[in-house]
Amino acid sequence: MDQVRQIPVFVFPTMLKFYTSSKHTHKQLITIYNPYDFTIKYKVLCTAPNKYNVTDPEGSIRPQSCIDLVVRHTMPISANCNGVDKFRISIHDNTTKQLLGKRDVESKLLVGEGDNVSEDGDNFHNLPHSDRTPEDPHHQSLLSQRQKSLQSEKTNYLAIGAAIVCIAILMLPTKIEVVEENANIPHYLHPTQTFKIGTAYALGMLTLLIFRQ
């Protein structure tokens, strides 16, 4: 008789941790995945069946699908702490019922609440709040000063650019000035005397603005 080739069993998580003082941890989920293109049957066994209840410990899973099993710890007392129990999830051929693979999931009952305990045993705690938050008036003042500085620099550059334009206009000959016939400046670039006076006034205002920055 040919031996059936074993296939991987995909289960999450690979360990369950229950805590005596946290009732919400007394009920957890085991998810069994079927990534294959055929239906499989599953069966859940346990080394300590008197401590746990499992919804639907046997059933089938359609192709490319999964199923969630609810595992309840029925005896979360300190006397049962620190021991390691195991759930064995086995999958079988849907037609022949022959074993295709198996995976064990460990289960531990620990003393305490365990809200900040990770799967690798590290303890995590809340971080202290920063002394300077976005709502801090001092922090807001620094941000406001920075924004004002950036706005001032932008205004200064614009004023310098406008002043350069004014200087260029004042250097152009006016219409009443005599222009040589071979002059390279077109006639439409000859501003009037009144326009030059206004430009000179604007240049003065821009100069004051630049030196105030």
PDB file of C-alpha atoms in Angstrom:
ATOM      1  CA  MET A   1       0.000   0.000   0.000  1.00  0.00           C
ATOM      2  CA  ASP A   2       1.422   3.408  -0.996  1.00  0.00           C
ATOM      3  CA  GLN A   3       2.101   5.851   1.815  1.00  0.00           C
ATOM      4  CA  VAL A   4       0.127   9.091   1.595  1.00  0.00           C
ATOM      5  CA  ARG A   5       2.319  12.178   1.337  1.00  0.00           C
ATOM      6  CA  GLN A   6       2.028  14.499   4.338  1.00  0.00           C
ATOM      7  CA  ILE A   7       1.059  18.118   3.656  1.00  0.00           C
ATOM      8  CA  PRO A   8       1.514  21.211   5.864  1.00  0.00           C
ATOM      9  CA  VAL A   9      -1.216  22.169   8.305  1.00  0.00           C
ATOM     10  CA  PHE A  10      -1.773  25.920   8.594  1.00  0.00           C
ATOM     11  CA  VAL A  11      -2.984  27.029  12.025  1.00  0.00           C
ATOM     12  CA  PHE A  12      -2.947  30.344  13.859  1.00  0.00           C
ATOM     13  CA  PRO A  13      -1.920  31.026  16.577  1.00  0.00           C
ATOM     14  CA  THR A  14       0.686  28.422  17.449  1.00  0.00           C
ATOM     15  CA  MET A  15       0.289  29.050  21.198  1.00  0.00           C
ATOM     16  CA  LEU A  16      -2.617  30.032  23.435  1.00  0.00           C
ATOM     17  CA  LYS A  17      -2.114  31.950  26.673  1.00  0.00           C
ATOM     18  CA  PHE A  18      -4.873  32.238  29.242  1.00  0.00           C
ATOM     19  CA  TYR A  19      -4.646  34.424  32.358  1.00  0.00           C
ATOM     20  CA  THR A  20      -6.401  33.748  35.638  1.00  0.00           C
ATOM     21  CA  SER A  21      -7.330  37.399  36.317  1.00  0.00           C
ATOM     22  CA  SER A  22      -8.427  38.307  32.778  1.00  0.00           C
ATOM     23  CA  LYS A  23     -11.785  36.806  31.921  1.00  0.00           C
ATOM     24  CA  HIS A  24     -11.580  38.024  28.346  1.00  0.00           C
ATOM     25  CA  THR A  25      -8.590  35.706  27.792  1.00  0.00           C
ATOM     26  CA  HIS A  26     -10.552  32.636  28.913  1.00  0.00           C
ATOM     27  CA  LYS A  27     -12.081  32.455  25.431  1.00  0.00           C
ATOM     28  CA  GLN A  28      -9.757  32.463  22.417  1.00  0.00           C
ATOM     29  CA  LEU A  29      -9.758  31.500  18.752  1.00  0.00           C
ATOM     30  CA  ILE A  30      -7.856  28.926  16.745  1.00  0.00           C
ATOM     31  CA  THR A  31      -8.040  29.416  12.980  1.00  0.00           C
ATOM     32  CA  ILE A  32      -7.461  26.491  10.634  1.00  0.00           C
ATOM     33  CA  TYR A  33      -6.700  27.370   7.011  1.00  0.00           C
ATOM     34  CA  ASN A  34      -7.229  25.290   3.897  1.00  0.00           C
ATOM     35  CA  PRO A  35      -5.128  26.828   1.089  1.00  0.00           C
ATOM     36  CA  TYR A  36      -5.536  23.732  -1.082  1.00  0.00           C
ATOM     37  CA  ASP A  37      -7.848  23.209  -4.041  1.00  0.00           C
ATOM     38  CA  PHE A  38      -9.716  20.316  -2.396  1.00  0.00           C
ATOM     39  CA  THR A  39     -11.902  19.928   0.693  1.00  0.00           C
ATOM     40  CA  ILE A  40     -10.271  18.642   3.853  1.00  0.00           C
ATOM     41  CA  LYS A  41     -11.592  17.260   7.113  1.00  0.00           C
ATOM     42  CA  TYR A  42     -10.141  18.349  10.443  1.00  0.00           C
ATOM     43  CA  LYS A  43     -10.186  16.981  13.962  1.00  0.00           C
ATOM     44  CA  VAL A  44      -9.057  18.588  17.231  1.00  0.00           C
ATOM     45  CA  LEU A  45      -7.675  16.511  20.111  1.00  0.00           C
ATOM     46  CA  CYS A  46      -6.368  17.729  23.484  1.00  0.00           C
ATOM     47  CA  THR A  47      -4.056  16.417  26.187  1.00  0.00           C
ATOM     48  CA  ALA A  48      -6.353  17.874  28.884  1.00  0.00           C
ATOM     49  CA  PRO A  49      -9.907  17.684  27.551  1.00  0.00           C
ATOM     50  CA  ASN A  50     -11.369  18.264  31.044  1.00  0.00           C
ATOM     51  CA  LYS A  51      -9.993  21.850  31.059  1.00  0.00           C
ATOM     52  CA  TYR A  52     -11.317  23.046  27.700  1.00  0.00           C
ATOM     53  CA  ASN A  53     -14.370  23.287  25.510  1.00  0.00           C
ATOM     54  CA  VAL A  54     -13.900  23.599  21.736  1.00  0.00           C
ATOM     55  CA  THR A  55     -16.704  24.509  19.370  1.00  0.00           C
ATOM     56  CA  ASP A  56     -16.966  22.099  16.434  1.00  0.00           C
ATOM     57  CA  PRO A  57     -13.890  19.949  17.231  1.00  0.00           C
ATOM     58  CA  GLU A  58     -14.547  18.034  13.995  1.00  0.00           C
ATOM     59  CA  GLY A  59     -15.664  19.206  10.577  1.00  0.00           C
ATOM     60  CA  SER A  60     -14.672  20.018   7.018  1.00  0.00           C
ATOM     61  CA  ILE A  61     -13.153  23.079   5.347  1.00  0.00           C
ATOM     62  CA  ARG A  62     -13.795  24.024   1.743  1.00  0.00           C
ATOM     63  CA  PRO A  63     -10.949  24.820  -0.676  1.00  0.00           C
ATOM     64  CA  GLN A  64      -9.217  28.197  -0.178  1.00  0.00           C
ATOM     65  CA  SER A  65     -11.165  28.771   3.012  1.00  0.00           C
ATOM     66  CA  CYS A  66     -10.731  28.705   6.778  1.00  0.00           C
ATOM     67  CA  ILE A  67     -12.645  28.095   9.990  1.00  0.00           C
ATOM     68  CA  ASP A  68     -12.474  29.693  13.452  1.00  0.00           C
ATOM     69  CA  LEU A  69     -12.764  27.481  16.498  1.00  0.00           C
ATOM     70  CA  VAL A  70     -13.642  28.997  19.873  1.00  0.00           C
ATOM     71  CA  VAL A  71     -11.540  27.551  22.692  1.00  0.00           C
ATOM     72  CA  ARG A  72     -12.802  28.127  26.258  1.00  0.00           C
ATOM     73  CA  HIS A  73     -10.727  27.422  29.341  1.00  0.00           C
ATOM     74  CA  THR A  74     -13.169  25.919  31.839  1.00  0.00           C
ATOM     75  CA  MET A  75     -10.798  25.670  34.829  1.00  0.00           C
ATOM     76  CA  PRO A  76      -8.779  28.952  35.020  1.00  0.00           C
ATOM     77  CA  ILE A  77      -7.587  28.438  38.594  1.00  0.00           C
ATOM     78  CA  SER A  78      -4.109  28.896  40.030  1.00  0.00           C
ATOM     79  CA  ALA A  79      -3.712  25.156  40.608  1.00  0.00           C
ATOM     80  CA  ASN A  80      -3.678  24.661  36.826  1.00  0.00           C
ATOM     81  CA  CYS A  81      -1.108  27.393  36.143  1.00  0.00           C
ATOM     82  CA  ASN A  82       2.274  27.032  34.460  1.00  0.00           C
ATOM     83  CA  GLY A  83       1.575  23.617  32.989  1.00  0.00           C
ATOM     84  CA  VAL A  84       1.618  23.122  29.221  1.00  0.00           C
ATOM     85  CA  ASP A  85      -1.348  21.494  27.505  1.00  0.00           C
ATOM     86  CA  LYS A  86      -1.516  20.695  23.823  1.00  0.00           C
ATOM     87  CA  PHE A  87      -4.148  20.746  21.112  1.00  0.00           C
ATOM     88  CA  ARG A  88      -3.477  18.529  18.114  1.00  0.00           C
ATOM     89  CA  ILE A  89      -5.121  19.608  14.853  1.00  0.00           C
ATOM     90  CA  SER A  90      -5.088  16.868  12.248  1.00  0.00           C
ATOM     91  CA  ILE A  91      -6.404  17.106   8.703  1.00  0.00           C
ATOM     92  CA  HIS A  92      -7.708  14.198   6.658  1.00  0.00           C
ATOM     93  CA  ASP A  93      -8.703  13.373   3.123  1.00  0.00           C
ATOM     94  CA  ASN A  94     -12.378  14.213   2.726  1.00  0.00           C
ATOM     95  CA  THR A  95     -13.098  10.946   0.900  1.00  0.00           C
ATOM     96  CA  THR A  96     -10.732   8.319   2.289  1.00  0.00           C
ATOM     97  CA  LYS A  97     -10.460   9.902   5.783  1.00  0.00           C
ATOM     98  CA  GLN A  98      -6.727   9.184   5.618  1.00  0.00           C
ATOM     99  CA  LEU A  99      -4.426  11.405   7.660  1.00  0.00           C
ATOM    100  CA  LEU A 100      -2.777  14.155   5.573  1.00  0.00           C
ATOM    101  CA  GLY A 101      -0.992  16.166   8.269  1.00  0.00           C
ATOM    102  CA  LYS A 102      -1.054  17.422  11.848  1.00  0.00           C
ATOM    103  CA  ARG A 103       0.008  20.427  13.903  1.00  0.00           C
ATOM    104  CA  ASP A 104       0.216  20.935  17.681  1.00  0.00           C
ATOM    105  CA  VAL A 105      -0.820  24.134  19.448  1.00  0.00           C
ATOM    106  CA  GLU A 106       0.421  24.659  22.997  1.00  0.00           C
ATOM    107  CA  SER A 107      -1.778  26.147  25.711  1.00  0.00           C
ATOM    108  CA  LYS A 108      -0.699  27.781  28.979  1.00  0.00           C
ATOM    109  CA  LEU A 109      -2.606  29.182  31.937  1.00  0.00           C
ATOM    110  CA  LEU A 110      -0.671  31.969  33.691  1.00  0.00           C
ATOM    111  CA  VAL A 111      -1.243  33.982  36.855  1.00  0.00           C
ATOM    112  CA  GLY A 112      -2.209  37.631  36.471  1.00  0.00           C
ATOM    113  CA  GLU A 113      -3.832  39.764  33.806  1.00  0.00           C
ATOM    114  CA  GLY A 114      -1.248  39.627  31.050  1.00  0.00           C
ATOM    115  CA  ASP A 115      -2.624  42.579  29.045  1.00  0.00           C
ATOM    116  CA  ASN A 116       0.886  43.834  28.267  1.00  0.00           C
ATOM    117  CA  VAL A 117       2.626  40.489  27.843  1.00  0.00           C
ATOM    118  CA  SER A 118       3.698  39.516  24.340  1.00  0.00           C
ATOM    119  CA  GLU A 119       3.914  36.068  22.826  1.00  0.00           C
ATOM    120  CA  ASP A 120       7.692  35.993  23.317  1.00  0.00           C
ATOM    121  CA  GLY A 121       7.453  36.700  27.026  1.00  0.00           C
ATOM    122  CA  ASP A 122       8.522  40.363  26.955  1.00  0.00           C
ATOM    123  CA  ASN A 123       6.667  42.817  29.163  1.00  0.00           C
ATOM    124  CA  PHE A 124       5.441  45.982  27.445  1.00  0.00           C
ATOM    125  CA  HIS A 125       4.294  49.085  29.303  1.00  0.00           C
ATOM    126  CA  ASN A 126       2.721  52.396  28.367  1.00  0.00           C
ATOM    127  CA  LEU A 127       5.137  55.131  27.319  1.00  0.00           C
ATOM    128  CA  PRO A 128       5.105  58.431  29.254  1.00  0.00           C
ATOM    129  CA  HIS A 129       3.580  61.376  27.437  1.00  0.00           C
ATOM    130  CA  SER A 130       5.969  63.934  26.009  1.00  0.00           C
ATOM    131  CA  ASP A 131       6.415  67.113  28.070  1.00  0.00           C
ATOM    132  CA  ARG A 132       5.851  69.132  24.907  1.00  0.00           C
ATOM    133  CA  THR A 133       2.839  68.156  22.849  1.00  0.00           C
ATOM    134  CA  PRO A 134       1.276  69.947  19.874  1.00  0.00           C
ATOM    135  CA  GLU A 135      -1.224  71.451  22.369  1.00  0.00           C
ATOM    136  CA  ASP A 136       1.585  72.886  24.525  1.00  0.00           C
ATOM    137  CA  PRO A 137       1.427  76.745  24.334  1.00  0.00           C
ATOM    138  CA  HIS A 138       5.230  76.971  24.237  1.00  0.00           C
ATOM    139  CA  HIS A 139       5.364  74.489  21.363  1.00  0.00           C
ATOM    140  CA  GLN A 140       2.639  76.402  19.543  1.00  0.00           C
ATOM    141  CA  SER A 141       4.594  79.639  20.080  1.00  0.00           C
ATOM    142  CA  LEU A 142       7.697  78.140  18.488  1.00  0.00           C
ATOM    143  CA  LEU A 143       5.666  76.957  15.512  1.00  0.00           C
ATOM    144  CA  SER A 144       4.093  80.404  15.144  1.00  0.00           C
ATOM    145  CA  GLN A 145       7.500  82.113  15.241  1.00  0.00           C
ATOM    146  CA  ARG A 146       8.836  79.743  12.612  1.00  0.00           C
ATOM    147  CA  GLN A 147       5.861  80.420  10.332  1.00  0.00           C
ATOM    148  CA  LYS A 148       6.288  84.174  10.769  1.00  0.00           C
ATOM    149  CA  SER A 149       9.979  83.907   9.939  1.00  0.00           C
ATOM    150  CA  LEU A 150       9.251  81.984   6.748  1.00  0.00           C
ATOM    151  CA  GLN A 151       6.557  84.486   5.768  1.00  0.00           C
ATOM    152  CA  SER A 152       8.949  87.396   6.427  1.00  0.00           C
ATOM    153  CA  GLU A 153      11.645  85.846   4.229  1.00  0.00           C
ATOM    154  CA  LYS A 154       9.130  85.340   1.428  1.00  0.00           C
ATOM    155  CA  THR A 155       7.949  88.971   1.691  1.00  0.00           C
ATOM    156  CA  ASN A 156      11.542  90.218   1.692  1.00  0.00           C
ATOM    157  CA  TYR A 157      12.373  88.343  -1.518  1.00  0.00           C
ATOM    158  CA  LEU A 158       9.272  89.728  -3.224  1.00  0.00           C
ATOM    159  CA  ALA A 159      10.135  93.264  -2.114  1.00  0.00           C
ATOM    160  CA  ILE A 160      13.696  92.966  -3.427  1.00  0.00           C
ATOM    161  CA  GLY A 161      12.399  91.683  -6.758  1.00  0.00           C
ATOM    162  CA  ALA A 162       9.934  94.569  -7.026  1.00  0.00           C
ATOM    163  CA  ALA A 163      12.675  97.084  -6.109  1.00  0.00           C
ATOM    164  CA  ILE A 164      14.894  95.753  -8.894  1.00  0.00           C
ATOM    165  CA  VAL A 165      12.030  96.266 -11.361  1.00  0.00           C
ATOM    166  CA  CYS A 166      11.555  99.851 -10.129  1.00  0.00           C
ATOM    167  CA  ILE A 167      15.267 100.623 -10.534  1.00  0.00           C
ATOM    168  CA  ALA A 168      15.185  99.245 -14.064  1.00  0.00           C
ATOM    169  CA  ILE A 169      12.214 101.490 -14.912  1.00  0.00           C
ATOM    170  CA  LEU A 170      13.925 104.576 -13.491  1.00  0.00           C
ATOM    171  CA  MET A 171      16.956 103.896 -15.687  1.00  0.00           C
ATOM    172  CA  LEU A 172      14.857 104.017 -18.862  1.00  0.00           C
ATOM    173  CA  PRO A 173      14.721 107.323 -20.802  1.00  0.00           C
ATOM    174  CA  THR A 174      11.487 109.278 -20.616  1.00  0.00           C
ATOM    175  CA  LYS A 175       9.423 110.240 -23.621  1.00  0.00           C
ATOM    176  CA  ILE A 176      10.505 113.865 -23.436  1.00  0.00           C
ATOM    177  CA  GLU A 177      14.193 112.947 -23.572  1.00  0.00           C
ATOM    178  CA  VAL A 178      15.935 113.049 -26.934  1.00  0.00           C
ATOM    179  CA  VAL A 179      16.644 109.575 -28.211  1.00  0.00           C
ATOM    180  CA  GLU A 180      19.329 108.977 -30.728  1.00  0.00           C
ATOM    181  CA  GLU A 181      18.197 107.408 -33.958  1.00  0.00           C
ATOM    182  CA  ASN A 182      20.348 104.360 -33.449  1.00  0.00           C
ATOM    183  CA  ALA A 183      19.112 103.806 -29.868  1.00  0.00           C
ATOM    184  CA  ASN A 184      18.498 100.158 -29.042  1.00  0.00           C
ATOM    185  CA  ILE A 185      15.584 100.881 -26.666  1.00  0.00           C
ATOM    186  CA  PRO A 186      12.131 100.647 -28.336  1.00  0.00           C
ATOM    187  CA  HIS A 187       9.866 103.679 -28.014  1.00  0.00           C
ATOM    188  CA  TYR A 188       7.283 101.792 -25.972  1.00  0.00           C
ATOM    189  CA  LEU A 189       9.886 101.390 -23.177  1.00  0.00           C
ATOM    190  CA  HIS A 190      10.052 105.163 -22.635  1.00  0.00           C
ATOM    191  CA  PRO A 191       7.943 105.835 -19.503  1.00  0.00           C
ATOM    192  CA  THR A 192       6.406 109.215 -18.796  1.00  0.00           C
ATOM    193  CA  GLN A 193       7.758 111.558 -16.178  1.00  0.00           C
ATOM    194  CA  THR A 194       4.689 111.004 -13.999  1.00  0.00           C
ATOM    195  CA  PHE A 195       5.139 107.238 -14.157  1.00  0.00           C
ATOM    196  CA  LYS A 196       8.772 107.592 -13.124  1.00  0.00           C
ATOM    197  CA  ILE A 197       7.762 109.749 -10.136  1.00  0.00           C
ATOM    198  CA  GLY A 198       5.312 107.033  -8.999  1.00  0.00           C
ATOM    199  CA  THR A 199       7.958 104.378  -9.514  1.00  0.00           C
ATOM    200  CA  ALA A 200      10.462 106.351  -7.414  1.00  0.00           C
ATOM    201  CA  TYR A 201       7.884 106.622  -4.610  1.00  0.00           C
ATOM    202  CA  ALA A 202       7.224 102.862  -4.769  1.00  0.00           C
ATOM    203  CA  LEU A 203      10.967 102.194  -4.670  1.00  0.00           C
ATOM    204  CA  GLY A 204      11.267 104.268  -1.517  1.00  0.00           C
ATOM    205  CA  MET A 205       8.459 102.348   0.187  1.00  0.00           C
ATOM    206  CA  LEU A 206       9.995  99.023  -0.857  1.00  0.00           C
ATOM    207  CA  THR A 207      13.377 100.117   0.502  1.00  0.00           C
ATOM    208  CA  LEU A 208      11.809 100.878   3.908  1.00  0.00           C
ATOM    209  CA  LEU A 209      10.060  97.502   3.874  1.00  0.00           C
ATOM    210  CA  ILE A 210      13.288  95.629   3.047  1.00  0.00           C
ATOM    211  CA  PHE A 211      15.289  97.288   5.825  1.00  0.00           C
ATOM    212  CA  ARG A 212      12.548  96.644   8.368  1.00  0.00           C
ATOM    213  CA  GLN A 213      12.679  92.854   7.827  1.00  0.00           C
TER     214      GLN A 213
END
